[in-house]
Amino acid sequence: MADAHVDGSGTDGDDEIGRRDPDDVNSGPHKDGNHISGGHFGNVVMAGAVHGDVNFNHGGGDTSSDLADPVIASVRLTPGGTLADLVVDADPPRVMVPSGTVHIITLEARTSRAVVLHAARPVVLARRPPRPACLSVRIGAKIEPRRFTTDFDAQPPRLQAQGADFPFSISATDVEQFWFEPIARAHEISWQLELDWTCAGRRGTTVINNNGEPFEVYPVAALYDGREYSALNSGCGLFHERGCPSLLLEESGAPTSLWDSASSSLPSYPAPASLGGPLATDATTAPPSRPEDDGLEDLRRRALALDTGLLVSDPELPASWPEYRTLASLVRILFNRPDFRSHEPEAFRALLIRVLRYLYVSGQYQPGAAIGRTAHSDWTRALGEDHPDTLAVANRLAGCLVGLRKYGEARDLFADLLPRCGRTLGEDHPQTLKVAGNLCACLTALGEHQEAREQCEDVLRRSREALGPDNPDTLRAASNLMGILQRLDNHQAARAVAEDTLPRYRRTLGDDHPDTLYAARALVAIFRELGEDDRAESLEKDLRLTPG
């Protein structure tokens, strides 16, 4: 509340006498000692009668800096509707505040004078397309009432009061606490709060932010497409999926959560340094400098440029994965845009087929399936269901479905693809043989081992004839057959296939290739099943195998 002014009282905001020590105040015509209180305490106002409320504040102890910036703000966080940890796939991965997290802002005054708060404005400093993220929901959130919500998708964003609205007032003994719930659905938002105030005749604005950096909010809604996960969602639930940014951040030793083990904790807003990385990272993830920079064509061009600059282009090789992770992040951002069409140009289709392979071999099946579904539908409409690229992306989609253990859906897709590939490409085309081999693996997962064996033996025979015995696709067909024979407990036949296949892998791909190591571990397991532990140990030593 503002100070009341009484003629001759010496309480005007510009009066400096109230800043002196009480003992230094000289008596004068309008300055009486306060004899009523039993001592000398500065000025006293004598009134014959008072009607209504009168408030006086002499402003003792106030300095110029106190009045120039009279508002002290502190910020704490509490979960909104859901207690969840959210880690964004930046470079490096970093914790972000999910949309709907309540920001509890406590305001107090540096001065004993009343500070009138006129209005608060959320100010958007930057928007960016949402990046891939891991959202891990925790159990036990306590829901508290909100005071204000802010919809950052509105233009311009405005605070919506859920109860009393501005103006308010604060003082050194009268503190206000505001609960702000920032909501974003389409973009990651960098923002700050601007608070307008009046104190002692002065007007000003206090900026409330994250220790000098903007607040940030991530649009959790972007991680879902109806009831399904979107391309941005890592698919994590109670447990983290392979390749998710939370696991990568955990490996660095950085915190992966805003919250501690007690779900009722209210942490102060994290300083930028505690977020696991800089607020703006490299060119693939930094906020756009211009509104058009997050346009579809700009993002597509950046993806193609990254693809052209890959140091290792084969997604089968783990050495390529750091670069593919960055490329896949851009692809996932693109596929989250409802207006994105992925079938042009041809170079982008080739890029996408390799990115889907990277997502599969690195264990990121959920985003692979989400992207694969969208691309398959788009390419079917634009190119036709029998176009070679449509067939290739369908094969990648079915592989990710196998990774998600959706074996029935994957089998149906492989079974539909196989005759299409045969008609379009030829029965012995490498793509046709890949699909046939993948169908065998899917049948094995469904427990149809005998049918899988018969089909796999046929695929292996055709691959040897069409591609040669040392072709990587032929060797994968042999590995599939080896696995089927193990499921059938025919370890002798499995050993014969493995002992023929492993040397070919070593000659063709090298000792350190993932396919070579997989075949070597399979042969070690077969040796142990047959009681040939010496041979198993010898092979482990030869290839320096580690468990896995």
XYZ file of C-alpha atoms in Angstrom:
548
model
C 0.000 0.000 0.000
C 1.301 3.505 -0.804
C 2.282 5.916 1.968
C -0.346 8.341 3.204
C 0.650 12.022 3.025
C -0.274 14.581 5.713
C 0.715 18.239 5.460
C 3.676 19.016 7.686
C 4.313 15.398 8.638
C 7.639 15.099 6.851
C 6.652 11.707 5.360
C 6.886 12.579 1.669
C 8.951 10.169 -0.415
C 11.584 12.794 -1.188
C 12.149 13.836 2.450
C 15.630 12.879 3.671
C 15.057 13.556 7.388
C 13.542 10.123 7.838
C 16.926 8.624 6.796
C 18.791 10.187 9.783
C 19.340 8.570 13.119
C 16.524 9.445 15.544
C 18.900 11.265 17.886
C 19.989 13.598 15.081
C 16.478 14.920 14.452
C 16.202 18.511 15.675
C 12.956 19.816 17.011
C 11.183 22.490 14.968
C 7.853 24.056 14.418
C 6.384 20.909 12.810
C 8.530 18.304 14.564
C 7.499 17.149 18.033
C 9.128 14.538 20.231
C 7.026 11.425 20.573
C 6.250 11.810 24.288
C 3.256 9.487 24.058
C 5.457 6.428 23.549
C 7.796 7.410 26.322
C 10.807 8.464 24.298
C 12.119 10.469 21.372
C 11.437 8.577 18.138
C 11.286 11.189 15.406
C 8.123 12.866 14.220
C 4.612 12.361 15.489
C 1.400 13.363 13.720
C -1.140 15.053 15.939
C -4.730 14.636 14.803
C -7.934 15.611 16.535
C -9.938 12.945 14.735
C -9.262 10.293 12.064
C -11.986 8.930 9.821
C -11.110 5.817 7.787
C -7.763 4.052 7.340
C -4.502 5.944 7.585
C -1.122 4.297 6.958
C 2.210 5.951 7.584
C 5.655 4.727 6.634
C 8.571 7.004 7.234
C 10.909 4.847 5.102
C 13.647 4.641 7.691
C 16.698 2.710 6.539
C 15.865 2.914 2.825
C 18.749 3.582 0.451
C 18.618 4.810 -3.111
C 19.389 1.316 -4.380
C 16.583 -0.133 -2.247
C 14.054 2.140 -3.917
C 15.560 1.745 -7.382
C 15.151 -2.047 -7.218
C 12.805 -2.784 -4.320
C 11.656 -6.298 -5.261
C 13.421 -9.491 -4.147
C 12.282 -12.591 -6.069
C 13.090 -16.234 -5.383
C 11.912 -19.145 -7.520
C 11.175 -22.746 -6.604
C 9.694 -25.549 -8.665
C 7.020 -28.087 -7.886
C 5.512 -30.697 -10.227
C 2.396 -29.842 -12.132
C -0.080 -32.576 -12.980
C 2.652 -35.204 -13.198
C 5.963 -35.706 -11.435
C 8.378 -36.524 -14.242
C 12.021 -36.295 -15.208
C 12.718 -34.857 -18.648
C 16.077 -34.969 -20.428
C 16.445 -33.440 -23.885
C 18.682 -34.997 -26.537
C 20.930 -31.958 -26.913
C 24.688 -32.071 -27.314
C 25.340 -32.880 -24.541
C 21.968 -34.093 -23.204
C 20.488 -31.871 -20.520
C 17.658 -31.650 -18.049
C 14.778 -29.327 -18.954
C 11.666 -28.142 -17.155
C 8.556 -29.892 -18.541
C 5.510 -27.863 -19.522
C 3.102 -27.522 -16.615
C 5.790 -27.458 -13.921
C 4.673 -24.894 -11.349
C 7.072 -21.993 -10.746
C 6.558 -20.725 -7.192
C 7.788 -17.144 -7.144
C 8.052 -15.466 -3.759
C 8.218 -11.672 -3.780
C 9.351 -9.505 -0.888
C 10.500 -5.907 -0.604
C 13.936 -4.547 0.215
C 12.262 -1.458 1.619
C 9.863 -0.975 4.506
C 7.738 1.130 2.166
C 4.877 -0.517 0.349
C 5.666 -1.693 -3.188
C 2.603 -1.814 -5.417
C 2.762 -4.570 -8.039
C 0.777 -3.524 -11.091
C 1.234 -6.350 -13.591
C 3.391 -9.283 -14.620
C 4.139 -10.176 -18.229
C 5.623 -13.419 -19.553
C 8.069 -12.469 -22.319
C 9.128 -15.036 -24.926
C 12.806 -14.640 -25.760
C 13.113 -17.570 -28.186
C 11.062 -20.377 -29.707
C 12.492 -23.525 -31.217
C 11.143 -26.804 -32.564
C 11.107 -29.354 -29.737
C 14.017 -31.780 -29.704
C 13.830 -35.509 -28.934
C 13.531 -36.190 -25.227
C 13.244 -38.869 -22.579
C 10.226 -38.410 -20.302
C 10.285 -40.693 -17.289
C 7.144 -40.401 -15.160
C 7.642 -40.897 -11.442
C 5.082 -42.034 -8.892
C 3.847 -39.981 -5.986
C 3.332 -36.437 -7.249
C 1.393 -34.136 -4.958
C -0.864 -31.714 -6.810
C -1.093 -28.192 -5.395
C -3.391 -25.332 -6.458
C -2.144 -22.886 -9.076
C -2.506 -19.132 -9.068
C -1.696 -18.344 -12.710
C -1.270 -20.215 -15.962
C 0.568 -18.982 -19.036
C -0.196 -20.343 -22.503
C 2.927 -19.720 -24.581
C 1.142 -20.872 -27.732
C -1.055 -17.757 -27.537
C 0.064 -14.613 -29.369
C 1.054 -12.763 -27.282
C 1.281 -15.025 -24.229
C -0.675 -13.746 -21.242
C -1.024 -14.662 -17.603
C -4.424 -16.106 -16.711
C -5.352 -15.583 -13.059
C -6.925 -18.571 -11.338
C -7.986 -16.412 -8.408
C -7.160 -12.878 -7.366
C -5.471 -10.815 -10.048
C -3.102 -7.843 -10.067
C -2.551 -5.321 -8.494
C -0.991 -6.604 -5.258
C 1.371 -4.999 -2.770
C 4.370 -6.207 -0.806
C 6.610 -4.809 1.908
C 9.353 -6.066 4.171
C 6.723 -7.661 6.412
C 4.076 -8.411 3.788
C 5.279 -11.092 1.357
C 3.350 -12.394 -1.652
C 3.788 -15.762 -3.335
C 2.678 -16.429 -6.912
C 2.286 -19.808 -8.603
C 2.894 -19.698 -12.356
C 2.200 -22.717 -14.557
C 3.833 -22.201 -17.980
C 2.159 -24.204 -20.743
C 3.767 -24.932 -24.136
C 2.545 -27.437 -26.704
C 4.333 -26.695 -29.966
C 7.759 -25.201 -29.186
C 10.501 -25.179 -26.625
C 10.240 -21.736 -25.057
C 12.895 -19.515 -23.501
C 11.149 -16.921 -21.368
C 11.324 -14.514 -18.481
C 8.814 -12.664 -16.300
C 8.656 -8.871 -16.188
C 7.030 -7.343 -13.093
C 5.879 -3.696 -13.073
C 5.862 -1.886 -9.739
C 5.553 1.491 -8.042
C 7.353 2.450 -4.834
C 7.728 5.890 -3.234
C 6.601 7.608 -6.401
C 8.999 5.662 -8.607
C 7.993 3.243 -11.308
C 10.094 0.357 -12.510
C 10.201 -3.171 -13.877
C 11.902 -6.168 -12.280
C 12.992 -9.007 -14.567
C 12.609 -12.456 -13.000
C 14.660 -15.186 -14.688
C 16.953 -18.141 -14.066
C 19.995 -16.532 -12.448
C 20.525 -14.195 -15.377
C 19.535 -16.741 -18.049
C 16.017 -17.321 -19.435
C 13.618 -19.805 -17.941
C 12.933 -22.709 -20.291
C 9.931 -24.938 -20.792
C 9.626 -28.105 -22.897
C 6.306 -28.981 -24.638
C 5.495 -32.410 -23.203
C 2.511 -32.651 -25.560
C 4.974 -32.916 -28.476
C 6.084 -36.329 -27.163
C 2.685 -37.840 -27.967
C 0.604 -38.295 -31.092
C -2.795 -39.021 -29.661
C -2.288 -42.113 -27.521
C 0.865 -43.127 -29.371
C 4.411 -41.906 -28.831
C 5.609 -39.305 -31.323
C 8.935 -39.428 -33.135
C 10.449 -37.266 -30.371
C 9.652 -39.719 -27.589
C 12.406 -42.127 -26.535
C 9.765 -44.605 -25.344
C 11.023 -44.751 -21.762
C 8.661 -45.772 -18.983
C 9.601 -47.258 -15.640
C 12.900 -48.196 -17.271
C 15.027 -46.299 -19.776
C 15.374 -47.504 -23.345
C 18.759 -47.904 -25.023
C 20.162 -44.713 -26.485
C 17.875 -42.378 -24.556
C 19.405 -39.045 -23.472
C 18.880 -39.800 -19.770
C 21.246 -42.760 -19.959
C 23.799 -40.698 -21.877
C 23.583 -37.914 -19.292
C 23.853 -40.406 -16.437
C 27.055 -41.789 -17.939
C 28.585 -38.310 -17.677
C 27.859 -38.192 -13.951
C 25.510 -35.207 -14.253
C 22.104 -35.108 -12.494
C 19.234 -36.453 -14.575
C 16.356 -35.044 -12.527
C 15.079 -31.730 -11.207
C 13.721 -33.540 -8.173
C 15.368 -35.458 -5.368
C 14.128 -38.781 -4.020
C 11.446 -37.062 -1.964
C 8.591 -36.260 -4.300
C 7.502 -33.348 -2.099
C 10.771 -31.473 -2.468
C 10.672 -27.983 -3.924
C 14.077 -27.259 -5.438
C 15.187 -23.770 -6.245
C 15.228 -23.088 -9.942
C 18.402 -24.769 -11.233
C 21.272 -22.569 -12.260
C 22.304 -22.948 -15.916
C 25.505 -24.782 -14.994
C 23.503 -27.549 -13.304
C 21.504 -28.346 -16.409
C 24.130 -30.611 -17.929
C 25.279 -28.327 -20.705
C 25.108 -24.877 -22.234
C 21.724 -23.376 -22.975
C 22.565 -23.109 -26.680
C 24.550 -25.973 -28.141
C 25.725 -26.634 -31.663
C 24.143 -25.542 -34.907
C 21.820 -28.529 -35.051
C 20.094 -27.740 -31.774
C 20.554 -24.017 -31.073
C 17.444 -21.792 -31.067
C 16.811 -20.232 -34.487
C 18.156 -16.711 -34.911
C 15.309 -15.835 -37.274
C 11.667 -17.015 -37.280
C 12.139 -18.735 -40.626
C 15.186 -20.711 -39.433
C 13.014 -23.474 -38.037
C 11.172 -23.863 -41.346
C 10.900 -27.304 -42.886
C 13.193 -26.639 -45.811
C 15.879 -25.118 -43.613
C 15.801 -28.129 -41.287
C 15.849 -30.510 -44.258
C 18.876 -28.740 -45.739
C 20.694 -28.954 -42.426
C 19.977 -32.690 -42.231
C 21.286 -33.257 -45.753
C 24.411 -31.207 -44.986
C 25.076 -33.262 -41.856
C 24.618 -36.459 -43.827
C 27.072 -35.321 -46.483
C 29.669 -34.587 -43.812
C 29.466 -37.930 -41.986
C 32.932 -39.260 -41.243
C 31.575 -42.824 -40.978
C 28.506 -43.449 -43.111
C 27.818 -47.095 -42.226
C 25.249 -47.119 -39.379
C 26.204 -50.709 -38.521
C 29.462 -49.428 -37.025
C 29.260 -47.993 -33.480
C 31.943 -45.477 -34.465
C 29.281 -43.783 -36.609
C 26.713 -43.491 -33.824
C 27.690 -40.104 -32.301
C 27.236 -38.422 -35.680
C 24.118 -40.426 -36.469
C 22.620 -39.416 -33.114
C 22.880 -35.761 -34.128
C 21.465 -36.520 -37.568
C 18.659 -38.646 -36.130
C 17.763 -35.820 -33.734
C 17.180 -33.471 -36.672
C 15.175 -36.134 -38.510
C 12.987 -36.685 -35.443
C 12.365 -32.934 -35.154
C 11.264 -32.893 -38.806
C 8.935 -35.852 -38.380
C 7.260 -34.182 -35.442
C 6.012 -31.472 -37.805
C 2.556 -32.409 -39.131
C 3.176 -30.585 -42.415
C 6.438 -32.411 -43.170
C 6.572 -34.598 -46.283
C 9.585 -36.850 -46.299
C 9.577 -38.306 -49.821
C 11.584 -35.541 -51.513
C 14.358 -35.291 -52.492
C 15.691 -38.761 -53.236
C 18.817 -37.997 -51.177
C 16.640 -37.469 -48.111
C 14.968 -40.840 -48.632
C 18.372 -42.521 -48.741
C 19.405 -40.611 -45.615
C 16.256 -41.687 -43.786
C 16.674 -45.381 -44.605
C 20.158 -45.277 -43.050
C 18.946 -43.316 -40.014
C 16.273 -45.952 -39.425
C 18.960 -48.623 -39.566
C 21.005 -46.666 -37.003
C 17.979 -46.409 -34.695
C 17.458 -50.163 -34.979
C 21.025 -51.313 -34.409
C 21.464 -48.848 -31.510
C 18.309 -50.167 -29.838
C 16.138 -47.046 -30.319
C 13.144 -48.962 -31.594
C 10.381 -46.604 -30.467
C 11.446 -43.504 -32.409
C 12.375 -45.764 -35.326
C 8.872 -47.210 -35.434
C 7.240 -43.773 -35.130
C 9.311 -42.365 -38.003
C 8.914 -45.556 -40.060
C 5.110 -45.510 -39.794
C 4.891 -41.906 -40.950
C 7.414 -42.331 -43.777
C 5.829 -45.565 -45.012
C 2.405 -43.910 -45.195
C 3.826 -40.795 -46.876
C 5.903 -42.686 -49.411
C 3.067 -45.085 -50.215
C 0.858 -42.131 -51.153
C 3.537 -40.161 -52.981
C 5.630 -42.893 -54.641
C 3.390 -45.949 -54.650
C 3.388 -49.033 -52.435
C 5.726 -50.964 -54.761
C 8.365 -48.249 -55.192
C 11.776 -49.613 -54.132
C 12.199 -46.921 -51.487
C 8.721 -47.583 -50.096
C 9.624 -51.263 -49.832
C 12.918 -50.403 -48.130
C 11.339 -48.117 -45.526
C 8.649 -50.726 -44.819
C 11.399 -53.258 -44.133
C 13.019 -50.826 -41.679
C 9.675 -50.208 -39.978
C 9.039 -53.927 -39.575
C 12.504 -54.364 -38.062
C 11.784 -51.725 -35.409
C 8.469 -53.458 -34.668
C 10.443 -56.654 -34.004
C 12.633 -54.661 -31.624
C 9.473 -53.518 -29.818
C 8.362 -57.181 -29.671
C 5.346 -56.466 -31.831
C 6.051 -59.701 -33.654
C 2.586 -60.287 -35.093
C 2.430 -56.856 -36.725
C 5.989 -57.229 -37.999
C 5.297 -60.703 -39.460
C 2.244 -59.416 -41.337
C 4.239 -56.530 -42.770
C 7.151 -58.756 -43.828
C 4.726 -61.272 -45.364
C 3.078 -58.486 -47.392
C 6.435 -57.053 -48.437
C 8.026 -60.272 -49.663
C 5.896 -60.838 -52.802
C 6.000 -57.112 -53.601
C 9.789 -57.156 -53.504
C 9.831 -60.291 -55.653
C 7.585 -58.724 -58.311
C 9.266 -55.309 -58.297
C 12.914 -56.166 -57.749
C 13.246 -59.853 -58.556
C 13.286 -62.970 -56.389
C 17.052 -62.889 -55.857
C 17.472 -59.144 -55.419
C 19.380 -58.241 -52.204
C 16.347 -56.350 -50.833
C 14.067 -59.321 -51.488
C 16.483 -61.661 -49.754
C 16.783 -59.272 -46.769
C 13.023 -59.207 -46.330
C 12.866 -63.003 -46.603
C 15.584 -63.355 -43.967
C 13.863 -60.878 -41.680
C 10.608 -62.824 -41.996
C 12.480 -65.935 -40.870
C 13.792 -64.121 -37.795
C 10.277 -62.900 -36.995
C 8.851 -66.413 -37.276
C 11.563 -67.577 -34.888
C 10.540 -64.921 -32.358
C 6.954 -66.146 -32.642
C 8.070 -69.698 -31.861
C 7.447 -71.044 -35.365
C 10.911 -72.595 -35.471
C 10.437 -75.370 -38.010
C 8.820 -73.129 -40.629
C 11.509 -70.535 -39.952
C 14.249 -73.149 -40.477
C 12.880 -74.284 -43.828
C 12.520 -70.748 -45.125
C 15.918 -69.663 -43.782
C 17.726 -72.580 -45.431
C 16.108 -71.535 -48.715
C 17.155 -67.881 -48.206
C 20.729 -68.915 -47.399
C 20.966 -71.091 -50.496
C 19.648 -68.324 -52.758
C 21.906 -65.721 -51.159
C 25.001 -67.835 -51.692
C 24.086 -68.275 -55.336
C 23.050 -64.689 -56.056
C 25.374 -62.691 -53.810
C 28.239 -65.042 -53.013
C 29.136 -66.904 -49.807
C 31.072 -63.996 -48.263
C 28.529 -61.253 -48.910
C 27.462 -59.605 -45.598
C 23.779 -60.296 -46.351
C 24.585 -63.950 -46.982
C 26.481 -64.117 -43.705
C 23.514 -62.589 -41.841
C 21.264 -65.230 -43.340
C 23.687 -67.854 -42.051
C 23.618 -66.245 -38.595
C 19.814 -66.354 -38.641
C 19.911 -70.066 -39.468
C 22.439 -70.653 -36.686
C 20.069 -69.012 -34.191
C 17.098 -71.052 -35.374
C 19.051 -74.309 -35.037
C 19.991 -73.354 -31.467
C 16.311 -72.760 -30.664
C 15.640 -76.239 -32.002
C 18.415 -77.621 -29.733
C 20.267 -78.880 -32.789
C 23.644 -77.683 -31.495
C 25.741 -79.869 -33.796
C 24.110 -78.417 -36.915
C 24.360 -74.914 -35.422
C 28.085 -75.459 -34.781
C 28.668 -76.514 -38.384
C 27.022 -73.331 -39.683
C 28.850 -71.148 -37.130
C 32.272 -72.641 -37.816
C 31.797 -71.946 -41.533
C 30.368 -68.434 -41.023
C 32.716 -66.937 -38.419
C 35.911 -67.116 -40.538
C 34.037 -65.507 -43.420
C 32.905 -62.681 -41.157
C 36.480 -62.138 -39.969
C 37.814 -62.003 -43.520
C 35.022 -59.819 -44.862
C 34.180 -57.411 -42.061
C 37.071 -57.728 -39.622
C 37.359 -58.969 -36.066
C 35.814 -55.862 -34.482
C 32.661 -55.602 -36.572
C 29.464 -56.070 -34.508
C 28.279 -58.900 -36.787
C 31.598 -60.721 -36.361
C 31.417 -60.387 -32.587
C 27.807 -61.580 -32.546
C 28.704 -64.693 -34.525
C 31.731 -65.325 -32.281
C 29.651 -65.105 -29.097
C 27.070 -67.434 -30.618
C 29.781 -69.996 -31.375
C 31.154 -69.665 -27.827
C 27.652 -70.403 -26.487
C 27.370 -73.441 -28.759
C 30.750 -74.777 -27.574
C 29.614 -74.454 -23.967
C 26.319 -76.192 -24.706
C 28.330 -79.090 -26.155
C 30.670 -79.166 -23.151
C 33.649 -77.917 -25.176
C 34.708 -75.257 -22.665
C 38.353 -75.291 -23.788
C 37.378 -74.294 -27.327
C 35.026 -71.624 -25.971
C 37.782 -70.106 -23.823
C 40.267 -70.268 -26.685
C 37.894 -68.372 -28.993
C 37.150 -65.777 -26.314
C 40.878 -65.210 -25.851
C 41.521 -65.076 -29.592
C 38.915 -62.358 -30.207
C 39.251 -60.719 -26.767
C 35.530 -61.204 -26.267
C 33.703 -59.634 -23.365
C 30.289 -60.759 -22.150
C 27.410 -59.364 -24.139
